[in-house]
PDB file of C-alpha atoms and ligand atoms in Angstrom:
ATOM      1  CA  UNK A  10      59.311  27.828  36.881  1.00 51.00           C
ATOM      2  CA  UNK A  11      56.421  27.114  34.846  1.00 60.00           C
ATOM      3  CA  UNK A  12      54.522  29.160  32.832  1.00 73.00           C
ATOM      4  CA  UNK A  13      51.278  30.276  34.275  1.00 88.00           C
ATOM      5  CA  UNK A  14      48.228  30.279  31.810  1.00 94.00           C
ATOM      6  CA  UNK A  15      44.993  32.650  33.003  1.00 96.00           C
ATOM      7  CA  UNK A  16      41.732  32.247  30.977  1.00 97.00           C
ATOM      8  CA  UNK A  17      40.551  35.632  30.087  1.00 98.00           C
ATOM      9  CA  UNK A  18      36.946  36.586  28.784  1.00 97.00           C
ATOM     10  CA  UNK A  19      35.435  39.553  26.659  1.00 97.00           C
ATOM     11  CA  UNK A  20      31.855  39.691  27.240  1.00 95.00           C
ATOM     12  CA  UNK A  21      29.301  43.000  26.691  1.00 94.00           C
ATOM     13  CA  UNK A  22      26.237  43.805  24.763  1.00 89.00           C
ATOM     14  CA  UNK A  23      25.760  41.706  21.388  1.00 84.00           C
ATOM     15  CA  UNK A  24      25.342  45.201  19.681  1.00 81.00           C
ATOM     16  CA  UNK A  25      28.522  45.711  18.151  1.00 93.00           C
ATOM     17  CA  UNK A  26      30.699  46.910  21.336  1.00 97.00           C
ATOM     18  CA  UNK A  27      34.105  46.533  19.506  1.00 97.00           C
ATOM     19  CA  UNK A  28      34.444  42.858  21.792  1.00 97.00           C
ATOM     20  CA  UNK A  29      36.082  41.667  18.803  1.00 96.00           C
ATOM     21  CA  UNK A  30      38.404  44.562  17.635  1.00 96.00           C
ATOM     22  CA  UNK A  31      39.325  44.877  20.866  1.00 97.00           C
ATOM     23  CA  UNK A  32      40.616  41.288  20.848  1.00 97.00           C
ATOM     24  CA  UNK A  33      42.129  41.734  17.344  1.00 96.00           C
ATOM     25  CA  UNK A  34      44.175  44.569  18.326  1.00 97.00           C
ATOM     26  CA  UNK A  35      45.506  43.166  21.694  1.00 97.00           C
ATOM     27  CA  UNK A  36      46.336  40.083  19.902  1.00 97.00           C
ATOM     28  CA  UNK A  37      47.389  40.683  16.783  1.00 95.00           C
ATOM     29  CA  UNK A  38      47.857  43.975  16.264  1.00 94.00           C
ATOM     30  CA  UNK A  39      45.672  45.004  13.566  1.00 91.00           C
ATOM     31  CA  UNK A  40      42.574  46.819  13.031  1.00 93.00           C
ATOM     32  CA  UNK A  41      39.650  44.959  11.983  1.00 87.00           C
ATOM     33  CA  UNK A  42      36.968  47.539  10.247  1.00 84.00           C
ATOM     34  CA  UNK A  43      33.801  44.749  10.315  1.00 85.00           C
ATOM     35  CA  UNK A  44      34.278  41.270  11.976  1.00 81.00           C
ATOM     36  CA  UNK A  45      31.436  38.678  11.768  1.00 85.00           C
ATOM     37  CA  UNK A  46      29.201  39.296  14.659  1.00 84.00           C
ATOM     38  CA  UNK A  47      28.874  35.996  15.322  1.00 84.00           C
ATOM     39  CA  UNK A  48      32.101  34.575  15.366  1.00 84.00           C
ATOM     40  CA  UNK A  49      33.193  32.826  19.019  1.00 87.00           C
ATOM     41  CA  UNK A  50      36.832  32.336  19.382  1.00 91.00           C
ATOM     42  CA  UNK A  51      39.630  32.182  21.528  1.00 95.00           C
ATOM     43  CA  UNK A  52      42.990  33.523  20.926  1.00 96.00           C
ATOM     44  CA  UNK A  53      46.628  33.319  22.712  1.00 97.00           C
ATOM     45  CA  UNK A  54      49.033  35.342  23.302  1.00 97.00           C
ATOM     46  CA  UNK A  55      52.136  35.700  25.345  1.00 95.00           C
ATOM     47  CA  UNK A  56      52.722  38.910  27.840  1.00 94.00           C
ATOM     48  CA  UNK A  57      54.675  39.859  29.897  1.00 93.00           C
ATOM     49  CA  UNK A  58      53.316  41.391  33.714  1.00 92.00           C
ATOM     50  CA  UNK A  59      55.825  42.857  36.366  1.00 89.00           C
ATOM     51  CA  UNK A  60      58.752  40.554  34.860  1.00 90.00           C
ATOM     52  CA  UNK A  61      57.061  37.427  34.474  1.00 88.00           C
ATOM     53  CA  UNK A  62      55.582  35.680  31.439  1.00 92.00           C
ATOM     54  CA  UNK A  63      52.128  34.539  31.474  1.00 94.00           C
ATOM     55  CA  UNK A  64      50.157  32.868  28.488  1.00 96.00           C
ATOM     56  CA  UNK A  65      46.676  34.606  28.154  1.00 97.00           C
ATOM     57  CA  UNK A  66      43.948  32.408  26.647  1.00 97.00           C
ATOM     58  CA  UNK A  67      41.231  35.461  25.436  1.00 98.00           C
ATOM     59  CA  UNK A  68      37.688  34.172  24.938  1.00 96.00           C
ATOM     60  CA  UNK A  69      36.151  36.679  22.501  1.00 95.00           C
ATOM     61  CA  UNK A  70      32.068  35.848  23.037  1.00 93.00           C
ATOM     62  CA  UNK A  71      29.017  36.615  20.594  1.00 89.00           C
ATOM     63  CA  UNK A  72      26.829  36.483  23.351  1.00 73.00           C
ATOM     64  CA  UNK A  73      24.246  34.654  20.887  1.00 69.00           C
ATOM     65  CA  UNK A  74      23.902  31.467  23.624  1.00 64.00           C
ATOM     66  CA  UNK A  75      22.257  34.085  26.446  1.00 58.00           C
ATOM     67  CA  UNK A  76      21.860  31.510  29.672  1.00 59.00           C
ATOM     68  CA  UNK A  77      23.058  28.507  28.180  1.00 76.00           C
ATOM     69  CA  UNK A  78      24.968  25.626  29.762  1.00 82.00           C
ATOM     70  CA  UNK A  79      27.332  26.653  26.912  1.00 83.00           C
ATOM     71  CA  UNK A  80      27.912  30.543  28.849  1.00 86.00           C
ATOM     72  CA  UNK A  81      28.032  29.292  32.279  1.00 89.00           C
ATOM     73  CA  UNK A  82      31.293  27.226  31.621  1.00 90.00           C
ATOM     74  CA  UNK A  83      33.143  29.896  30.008  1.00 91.00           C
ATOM     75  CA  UNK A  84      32.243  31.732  33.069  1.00 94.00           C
ATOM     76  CA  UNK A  85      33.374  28.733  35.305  1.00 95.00           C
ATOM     77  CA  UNK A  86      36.490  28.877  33.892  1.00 95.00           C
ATOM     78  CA  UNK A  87      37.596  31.848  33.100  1.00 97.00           C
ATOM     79  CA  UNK A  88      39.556  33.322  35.718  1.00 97.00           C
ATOM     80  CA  UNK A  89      39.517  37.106  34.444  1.00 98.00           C
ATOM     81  CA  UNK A  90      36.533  39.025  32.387  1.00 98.00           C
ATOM     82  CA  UNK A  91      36.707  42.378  30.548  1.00 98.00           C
ATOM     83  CA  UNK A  92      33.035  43.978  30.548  1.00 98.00           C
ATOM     84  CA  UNK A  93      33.319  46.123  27.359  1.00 98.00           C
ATOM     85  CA  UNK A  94      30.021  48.619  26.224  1.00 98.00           C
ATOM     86  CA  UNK A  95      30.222  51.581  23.865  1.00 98.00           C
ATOM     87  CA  UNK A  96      30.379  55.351  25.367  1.00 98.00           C
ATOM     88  CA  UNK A  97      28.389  55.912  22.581  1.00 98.00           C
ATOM     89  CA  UNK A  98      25.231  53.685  24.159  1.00 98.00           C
ATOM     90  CA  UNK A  99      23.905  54.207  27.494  1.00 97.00           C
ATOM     91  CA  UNK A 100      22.066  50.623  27.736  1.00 97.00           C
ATOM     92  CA  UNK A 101      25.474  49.116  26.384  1.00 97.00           C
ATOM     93  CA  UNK A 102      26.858  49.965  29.928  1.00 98.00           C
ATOM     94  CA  UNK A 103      23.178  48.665  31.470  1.00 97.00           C
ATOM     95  CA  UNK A 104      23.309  45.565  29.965  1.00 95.00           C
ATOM     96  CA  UNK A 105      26.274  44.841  31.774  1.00 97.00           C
ATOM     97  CA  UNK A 106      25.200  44.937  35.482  1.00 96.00           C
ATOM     98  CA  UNK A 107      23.193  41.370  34.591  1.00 93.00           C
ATOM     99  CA  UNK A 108      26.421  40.051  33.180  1.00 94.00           C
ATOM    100  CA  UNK A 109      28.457  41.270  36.141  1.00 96.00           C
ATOM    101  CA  UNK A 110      25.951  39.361  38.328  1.00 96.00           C
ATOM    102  CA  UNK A 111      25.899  35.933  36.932  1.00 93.00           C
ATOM    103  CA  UNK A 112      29.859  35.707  36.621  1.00 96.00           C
ATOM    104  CA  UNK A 113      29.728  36.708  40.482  1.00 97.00           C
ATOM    105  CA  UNK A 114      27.017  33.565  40.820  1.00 96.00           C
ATOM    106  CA  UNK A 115      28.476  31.334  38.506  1.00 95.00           C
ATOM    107  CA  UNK A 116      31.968  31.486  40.338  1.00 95.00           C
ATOM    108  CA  UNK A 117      30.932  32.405  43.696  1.00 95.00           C
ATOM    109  CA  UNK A 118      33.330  35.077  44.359  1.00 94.00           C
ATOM    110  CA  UNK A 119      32.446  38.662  44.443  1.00 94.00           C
ATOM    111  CA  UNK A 120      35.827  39.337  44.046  1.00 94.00           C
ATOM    112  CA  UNK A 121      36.441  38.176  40.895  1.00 97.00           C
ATOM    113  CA  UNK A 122      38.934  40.020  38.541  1.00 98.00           C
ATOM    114  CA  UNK A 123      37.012  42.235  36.545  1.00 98.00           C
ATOM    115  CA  UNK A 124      37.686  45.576  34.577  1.00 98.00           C
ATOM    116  CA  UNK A 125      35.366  47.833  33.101  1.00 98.00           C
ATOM    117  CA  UNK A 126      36.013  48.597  29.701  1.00 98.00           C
ATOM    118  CA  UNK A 127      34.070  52.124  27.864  1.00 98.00           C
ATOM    119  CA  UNK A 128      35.165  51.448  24.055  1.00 98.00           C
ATOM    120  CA  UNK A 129      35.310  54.072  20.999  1.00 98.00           C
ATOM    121  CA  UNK A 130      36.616  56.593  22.761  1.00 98.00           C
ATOM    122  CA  UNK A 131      37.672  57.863  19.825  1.00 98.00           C
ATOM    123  CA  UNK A 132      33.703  58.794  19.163  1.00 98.00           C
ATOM    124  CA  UNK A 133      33.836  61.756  21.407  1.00 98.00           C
ATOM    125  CA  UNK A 134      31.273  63.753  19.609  1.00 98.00           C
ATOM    126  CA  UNK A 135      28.910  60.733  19.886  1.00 98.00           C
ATOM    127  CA  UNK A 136      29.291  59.628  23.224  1.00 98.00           C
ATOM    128  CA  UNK A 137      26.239  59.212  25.049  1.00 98.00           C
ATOM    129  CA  UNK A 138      27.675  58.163  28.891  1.00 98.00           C
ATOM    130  CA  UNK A 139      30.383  60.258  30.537  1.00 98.00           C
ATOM    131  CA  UNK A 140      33.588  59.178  32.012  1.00 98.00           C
ATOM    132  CA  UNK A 141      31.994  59.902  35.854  1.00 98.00           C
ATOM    133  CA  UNK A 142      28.957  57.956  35.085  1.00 98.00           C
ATOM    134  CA  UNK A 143      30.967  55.145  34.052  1.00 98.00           C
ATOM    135  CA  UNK A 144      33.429  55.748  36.971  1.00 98.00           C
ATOM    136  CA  UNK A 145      30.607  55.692  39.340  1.00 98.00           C
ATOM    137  CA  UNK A 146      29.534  51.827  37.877  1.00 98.00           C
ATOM    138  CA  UNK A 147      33.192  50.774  38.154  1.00 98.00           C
ATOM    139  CA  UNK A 148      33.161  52.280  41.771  1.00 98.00           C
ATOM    140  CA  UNK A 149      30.290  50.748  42.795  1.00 98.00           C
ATOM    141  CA  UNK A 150      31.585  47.097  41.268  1.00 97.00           C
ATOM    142  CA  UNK A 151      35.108  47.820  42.616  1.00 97.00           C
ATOM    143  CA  UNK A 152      36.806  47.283  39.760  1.00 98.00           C
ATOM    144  CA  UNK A 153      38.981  49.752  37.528  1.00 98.00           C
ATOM    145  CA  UNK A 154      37.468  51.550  34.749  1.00 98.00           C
ATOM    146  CA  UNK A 155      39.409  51.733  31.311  1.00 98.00           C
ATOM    147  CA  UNK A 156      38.410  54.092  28.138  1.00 98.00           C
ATOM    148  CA  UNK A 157      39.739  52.648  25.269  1.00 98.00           C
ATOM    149  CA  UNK A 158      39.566  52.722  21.426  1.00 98.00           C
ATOM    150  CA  UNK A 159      40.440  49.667  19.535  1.00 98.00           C
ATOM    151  CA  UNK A 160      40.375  51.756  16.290  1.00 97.00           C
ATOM    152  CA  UNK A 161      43.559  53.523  17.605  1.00 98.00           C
ATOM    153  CA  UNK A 162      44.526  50.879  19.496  1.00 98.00           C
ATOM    154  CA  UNK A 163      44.311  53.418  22.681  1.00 98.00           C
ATOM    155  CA  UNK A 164      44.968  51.685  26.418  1.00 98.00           C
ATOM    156  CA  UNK A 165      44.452  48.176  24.892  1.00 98.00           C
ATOM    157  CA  UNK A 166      47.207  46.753  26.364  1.00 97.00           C
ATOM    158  CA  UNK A 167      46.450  48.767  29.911  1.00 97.00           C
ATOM    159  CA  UNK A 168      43.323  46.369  30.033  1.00 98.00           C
ATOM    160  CA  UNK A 169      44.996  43.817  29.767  1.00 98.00           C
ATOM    161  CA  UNK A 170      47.441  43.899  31.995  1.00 97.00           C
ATOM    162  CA  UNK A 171      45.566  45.259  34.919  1.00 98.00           C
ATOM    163  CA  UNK A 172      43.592  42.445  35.033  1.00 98.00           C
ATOM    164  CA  UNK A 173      46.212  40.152  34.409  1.00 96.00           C
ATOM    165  CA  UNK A 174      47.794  41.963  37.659  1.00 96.00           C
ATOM    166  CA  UNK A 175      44.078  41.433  39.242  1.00 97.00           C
ATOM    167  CA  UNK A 176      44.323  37.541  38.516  1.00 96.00           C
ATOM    168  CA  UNK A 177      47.730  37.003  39.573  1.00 93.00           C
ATOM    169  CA  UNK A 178      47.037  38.730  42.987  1.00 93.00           C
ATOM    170  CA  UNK A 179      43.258  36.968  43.470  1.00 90.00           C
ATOM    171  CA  UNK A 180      45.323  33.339  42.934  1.00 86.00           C
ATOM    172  CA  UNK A 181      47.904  34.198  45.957  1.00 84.00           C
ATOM    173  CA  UNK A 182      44.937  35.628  47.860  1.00 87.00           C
ATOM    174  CA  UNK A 183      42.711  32.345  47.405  1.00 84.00           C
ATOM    175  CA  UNK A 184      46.094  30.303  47.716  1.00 85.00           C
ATOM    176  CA  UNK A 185      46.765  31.301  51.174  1.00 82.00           C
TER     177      UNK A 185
HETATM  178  P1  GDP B 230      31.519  43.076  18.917  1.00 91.96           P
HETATM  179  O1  GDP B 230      30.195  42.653  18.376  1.00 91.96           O
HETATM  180  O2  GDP B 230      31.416  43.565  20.314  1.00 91.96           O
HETATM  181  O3  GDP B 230      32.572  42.033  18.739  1.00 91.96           O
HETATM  182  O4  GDP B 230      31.957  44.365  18.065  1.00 91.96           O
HETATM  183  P2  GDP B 230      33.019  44.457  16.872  1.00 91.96           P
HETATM  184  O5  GDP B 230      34.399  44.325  17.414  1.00 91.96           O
HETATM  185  O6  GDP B 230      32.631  43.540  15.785  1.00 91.96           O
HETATM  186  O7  GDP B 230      32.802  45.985  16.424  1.00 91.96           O
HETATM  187  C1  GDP B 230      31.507  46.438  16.063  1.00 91.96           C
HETATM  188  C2  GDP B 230      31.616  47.707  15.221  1.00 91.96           C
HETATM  189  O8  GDP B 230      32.184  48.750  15.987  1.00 91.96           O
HETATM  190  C3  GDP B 230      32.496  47.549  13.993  1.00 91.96           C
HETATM  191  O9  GDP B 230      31.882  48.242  12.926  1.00 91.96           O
HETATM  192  C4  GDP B 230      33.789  48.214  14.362  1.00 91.96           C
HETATM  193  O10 GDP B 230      34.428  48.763  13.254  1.00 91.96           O
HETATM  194  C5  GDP B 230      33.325  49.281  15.348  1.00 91.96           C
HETATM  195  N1  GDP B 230      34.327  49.557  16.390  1.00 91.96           N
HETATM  196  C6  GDP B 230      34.873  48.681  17.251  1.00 91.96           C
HETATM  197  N2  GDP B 230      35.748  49.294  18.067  1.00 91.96           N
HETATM  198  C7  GDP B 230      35.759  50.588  17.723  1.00 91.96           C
HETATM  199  C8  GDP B 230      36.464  51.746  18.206  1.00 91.96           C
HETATM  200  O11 GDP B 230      37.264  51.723  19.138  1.00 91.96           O
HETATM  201  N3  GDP B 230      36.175  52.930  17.579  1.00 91.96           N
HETATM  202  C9  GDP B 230      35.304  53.026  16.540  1.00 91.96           C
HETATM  203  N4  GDP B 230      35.113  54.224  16.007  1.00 91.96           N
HETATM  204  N5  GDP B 230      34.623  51.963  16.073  1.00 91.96           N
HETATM  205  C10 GDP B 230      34.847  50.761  16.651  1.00 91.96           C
HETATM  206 MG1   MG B 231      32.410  40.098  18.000  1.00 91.96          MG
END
């Protein structure tokens, strides 16, 4: 059987989210402290979902090309996307809802594997939206909602693989 290869992508506010750390820690399993803000890249790495291997191609954005023809193919062809803000900034989570909406135009499917992703939860004392507010976004999206801290590498892999478990089941649904 060959191996199947899903193009994820980690998109959210250009204001220091933890997009990258994130990435770092599910990838490589470190912990970056300050990673170039500007820096695009895409990373590999091999998991394992339900007993079968699957290649994950991560595209970790800067969000620096807002509405270019550059952002609208990474959206064509990604099959998964991870919409990360900080619970420690309210208009992190707003900027989202914009995002949400062109990857729903771009690939015209309002279905399309998605989690919601509240980062530095490990910044209790400073967080500024609560887990129901959050929730109630997810809810309203219909997508799962994660809290996660890439400082202590909390439910990293979780994010992961639920949407890797999203895109596998979307590809038998629009394979039928
Ligand atoms: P990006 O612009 O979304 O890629 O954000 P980065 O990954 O570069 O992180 C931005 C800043 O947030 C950096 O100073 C990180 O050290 C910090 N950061 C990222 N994730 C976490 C986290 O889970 N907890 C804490 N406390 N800080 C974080
Ligand atoms: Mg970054």
């Amino acid at each position: 059987m060959s191996q199947r290869e899903y193009h994820i992508v980690v998109l959210g506010s250009v204001g220091g989210v933890g997009k990258s750390c994130l990435t770092a820690q599910f990838v490589q399993n470190v912990w970056i402290e300050s990673y170039d803000p500007t820096i695009e890249d895409s990373y590999r790495k091999l998991m394992e979902v339900d007993g079968r291997q699957v290649v994950l191609e991560i595209l970790d954005t800067a969000g620096t090309e807002q509405f270019t023809a550059m952002r609208e193919l990474y959206m064509k062809s990604g099959q998964g996307f991870l919409l990360v803000f900080s619970i420690t900034s309210m208009s992190s989570l707003h900027e989202l809802a914009e995002l949400r909406d062109q990857i729903i135009r771009i690939k015209d499917d309002p279905r399309v594997p998605l989690v919601l992703v509240g980062n530095k939860s490990d910044l209790e004392e400073d967080r500024a939206v609560s887990r129901a507010r959050a929730f109630a976004v997810s809810q309203g999206w219909g997508s799962p909602y994660y809290e996660t801290s890439a400082r202590r590498r909390a439910n990293v892999d979780e994010v992961f693989k639920d949407l890797c478990r999203q895109i596998i089941r979307r590809d038998v649904e629009l394979s039928r």
